Amino acid sequence: MNEKYEIKRTQLLTLIALTTAVITTTTMIVKIPVPLYGYMNLGDAMIMLSAILLPVRGALFAAGVGSAIADIFLGYPQYALFTLFIKAFEVVIILLLKRFLSTKKYAVPFFAAGLAMALSYGIVDAVIYQSLEAGIASLTMNIPQGLISAGLATVLYPKFSKLIGHIRSLDS
């Protein structure tokens, strides 16, 4: 194989691994206390930014695996498999709405992904606990998580996209 290709492949795999670790650690360590709720984390904001940083498969892996690992370490292994798919679904939502990222409405994909995450956990909890009330409670607790993460991703996006452009220009 071409040596330049192997170096780029190694760099990409390293970036995916680092992004996975950042998602895991921001989910586990960066906690924002919320009265009557517990806490929120910034993992979803990192997932949203990883969707624009990494190629599709890398972003799906980092989001799903990074968050599922955090669930296991935080003592919520019953959610790990659901989390794997829900967080990957966030990436899919952002990629489906990617056209908005080059407009003044660049917040749309982030907020759509945050709301899709909240709705997904609401459905999961309704099914697990066989209770519509549990689903609604989950939804109301996860909406702030999704909205705050989307807000942070929206604020960081302009600088983050410039950084990505700069990194890609170094590669040329």
PDB file of N, CA, C and O in Angstrom, residues 79 119-140:
ATOM      1  N   TYR A  79     -28.911   1.003  29.492  1.00  0.00           N
ATOM      2  CA  TYR A  79     -29.144   1.964  28.412  1.00  0.00           C
ATOM      3  C   TYR A  79     -28.062   1.911  27.321  1.00  0.00           C
ATOM      4  O   TYR A  79     -28.229   2.528  26.273  1.00  0.00           O
ATOM      5  N   LEU A 119     -36.557  12.676  22.298  1.00  0.00           N
ATOM      6  CA  LEU A 119     -37.715  11.865  21.918  1.00  0.00           C
ATOM      7  C   LEU A 119     -37.362  10.379  21.931  1.00  0.00           C
ATOM      8  O   LEU A 119     -38.154   9.551  22.409  1.00  0.00           O
ATOM      9  N   SER A 120     -36.183  10.044  21.443  1.00  0.00           N
ATOM     10  CA  SER A 120     -35.755   8.640  21.406  1.00  0.00           C
ATOM     11  C   SER A 120     -35.655   8.047  22.807  1.00  0.00           C
ATOM     12  O   SER A 120     -36.131   6.930  23.053  1.00  0.00           O
ATOM     13  N   TYR A 121     -35.048   8.788  23.736  1.00  0.00           N
ATOM     14  CA  TYR A 121     -34.968   8.282  25.116  1.00  0.00           C
ATOM     15  C   TYR A 121     -36.351   8.212  25.757  1.00  0.00           C
ATOM     16  O   TYR A 121     -36.618   7.322  26.569  1.00  0.00           O
ATOM     17  N   GLY A 122     -37.246   9.125  25.402  1.00  0.00           N
ATOM     18  CA  GLY A 122     -38.608   9.067  25.907  1.00  0.00           C
ATOM     19  C   GLY A 122     -39.299   7.783  25.472  1.00  0.00           C
ATOM     20  O   GLY A 122     -39.966   7.111  26.275  1.00  0.00           O
ATOM     21  N   ILE A 123     -39.120   7.421  24.206  1.00  0.00           N
ATOM     22  CA  ILE A 123     -39.702   6.179  23.684  1.00  0.00           C
ATOM     23  C   ILE A 123     -39.087   4.969  24.379  1.00  0.00           C
ATOM     24  O   ILE A 123     -39.799   4.048  24.799  1.00  0.00           O
ATOM     25  N   VAL A 124     -37.763   4.976  24.520  1.00  0.00           N
ATOM     26  CA  VAL A 124     -37.078   3.859  25.186  1.00  0.00           C
ATOM     27  C   VAL A 124     -37.588   3.690  26.615  1.00  0.00           C
ATOM     28  O   VAL A 124     -37.913   2.572  27.037  1.00  0.00           O
ATOM     29  N   ASP A 125     -37.686   4.776  27.358  1.00  0.00           N
ATOM     30  CA  ASP A 125     -38.151   4.671  28.739  1.00  0.00           C
ATOM     31  C   ASP A 125     -39.611   4.238  28.819  1.00  0.00           C
ATOM     32  O   ASP A 125     -39.984   3.472  29.710  1.00  0.00           O
ATOM     33  N   ALA A 126     -40.440   4.695  27.893  1.00  0.00           N
ATOM     34  CA  ALA A 126     -41.841   4.260  27.878  1.00  0.00           C
ATOM     35  C   ALA A 126     -41.932   2.753  27.654  1.00  0.00           C
ATOM     36  O   ALA A 126     -42.738   2.071  28.289  1.00  0.00           O
ATOM     37  N   VAL A 127     -41.066   2.236  26.790  1.00  0.00           N
ATOM     38  CA  VAL A 127     -41.068   0.796  26.508  1.00  0.00           C
ATOM     39  C   VAL A 127     -40.469   0.007  27.677  1.00  0.00           C
ATOM     40  O   VAL A 127     -41.047  -0.986  28.140  1.00  0.00           O
ATOM     41  N   ILE A 128     -39.319   0.444  28.174  1.00  0.00           N
ATOM     42  CA  ILE A 128     -38.657  -0.277  29.277  1.00  0.00           C
ATOM     43  C   ILE A 128     -39.570  -0.359  30.497  1.00  0.00           C
ATOM     44  O   ILE A 128     -39.723  -1.419  31.101  1.00  0.00           O
ATOM     45  N   TYR A 129     -40.150   0.766  30.859  1.00  0.00           N
ATOM     46  CA  TYR A 129     -40.973   0.813  32.070  1.00  0.00           C
ATOM     47  C   TYR A 129     -42.454   0.561  31.795  1.00  0.00           C
ATOM     48  O   TYR A 129     -43.267   0.597  32.717  1.00  0.00           O
ATOM     49  N   GLN A 130     -42.772   0.318  30.521  1.00  0.00           N
ATOM     50  CA  GLN A 130     -44.150   0.059  30.097  1.00  0.00           C
ATOM     51  C   GLN A 130     -45.110   1.101  30.665  1.00  0.00           C
ATOM     52  O   GLN A 130     -46.157   0.778  31.231  1.00  0.00           O
ATOM     53  N   SER A 131     -44.707   2.354  30.500  1.00  0.00           N
ATOM     54  CA  SER A 131     -45.477   3.450  31.073  1.00  0.00           C
ATOM     55  C   SER A 131     -45.304   4.705  30.222  1.00  0.00           C
ATOM     56  O   SER A 131     -44.176   5.171  30.012  1.00  0.00           O
ATOM     57  N   LEU A 132     -46.421   5.243  29.772  1.00  0.00           N
ATOM     58  CA  LEU A 132     -46.388   6.491  29.027  1.00  0.00           C
ATOM     59  C   LEU A 132     -45.854   7.625  29.906  1.00  0.00           C
ATOM     60  O   LEU A 132     -45.112   8.490  29.441  1.00  0.00           O
ATOM     61  N   GLU A 133     -46.192   7.575  31.187  1.00  0.00           N
ATOM     62  CA  GLU A 133     -45.729   8.601  32.120  1.00  0.00           C
ATOM     63  C   GLU A 133     -44.202   8.596  32.230  1.00  0.00           C
ATOM     64  O   GLU A 133     -43.579   9.652  32.300  1.00  0.00           O
ATOM     65  N   ALA A 134     -43.612   7.399  32.251  1.00  0.00           N
ATOM     66  CA  ALA A 134     -42.147   7.306  32.307  1.00  0.00           C
ATOM     67  C   ALA A 134     -41.527   7.900  31.043  1.00  0.00           C
ATOM     68  O   ALA A 134     -40.501   8.579  31.104  1.00  0.00           O
ATOM     69  N   GLY A 135     -42.154   7.661  29.909  1.00  0.00           N
ATOM     70  CA  GLY A 135     -41.670   8.227  28.653  1.00  0.00           C
ATOM     71  C   GLY A 135     -41.750   9.742  28.639  1.00  0.00           C
ATOM     72  O   GLY A 135     -40.819  10.422  28.202  1.00  0.00           O
ATOM     73  N   ILE A 136     -42.855  10.269  29.152  1.00  0.00           N
ATOM     74  CA  ILE A 136     -43.029  11.726  29.201  1.00  0.00           C
ATOM     75  C   ILE A 136     -42.034  12.344  30.182  1.00  0.00           C
ATOM     76  O   ILE A 136     -41.430  13.382  29.891  1.00  0.00           O
ATOM     77  N   ALA A 137     -41.836  11.693  31.333  1.00  0.00           N
ATOM     78  CA  ALA A 137     -40.861  12.199  32.310  1.00  0.00           C
ATOM     79  C   ALA A 137     -39.461  12.207  31.703  1.00  0.00           C
ATOM     80  O   ALA A 137     -38.715  13.181  31.853  1.00  0.00           O
ATOM     81  N   SER A 138     -39.111  11.142  31.001  1.00  0.00           N
ATOM     82  CA  SER A 138     -37.803  11.059  30.353  1.00  0.00           C
ATOM     83  C   SER A 138     -37.662  12.161  29.307  1.00  0.00           C
ATOM     84  O   SER A 138     -36.618  12.821  29.218  1.00  0.00           O
ATOM     85  N   LEU A 139     -38.699  12.357  28.536  1.00  0.00           N
ATOM     86  CA  LEU A 139     -38.684  13.385  27.498  1.00  0.00           C
ATOM     87  C   LEU A 139     -38.462  14.765  28.105  1.00  0.00           C
ATOM     88  O   LEU A 139     -37.613  15.534  27.632  1.00  0.00           O
ATOM     89  N   THR A 140     -39.185  15.074  29.167  1.00  0.00           N
ATOM     90  CA  THR A 140     -39.042  16.395  29.777  1.00  0.00           C
ATOM     91  C   THR A 140     -37.679  16.590  30.426  1.00  0.00           C
ATOM     92  O   THR A 140     -37.205  17.716  30.526  1.00  0.00           O
TER      93      THR A 140
END
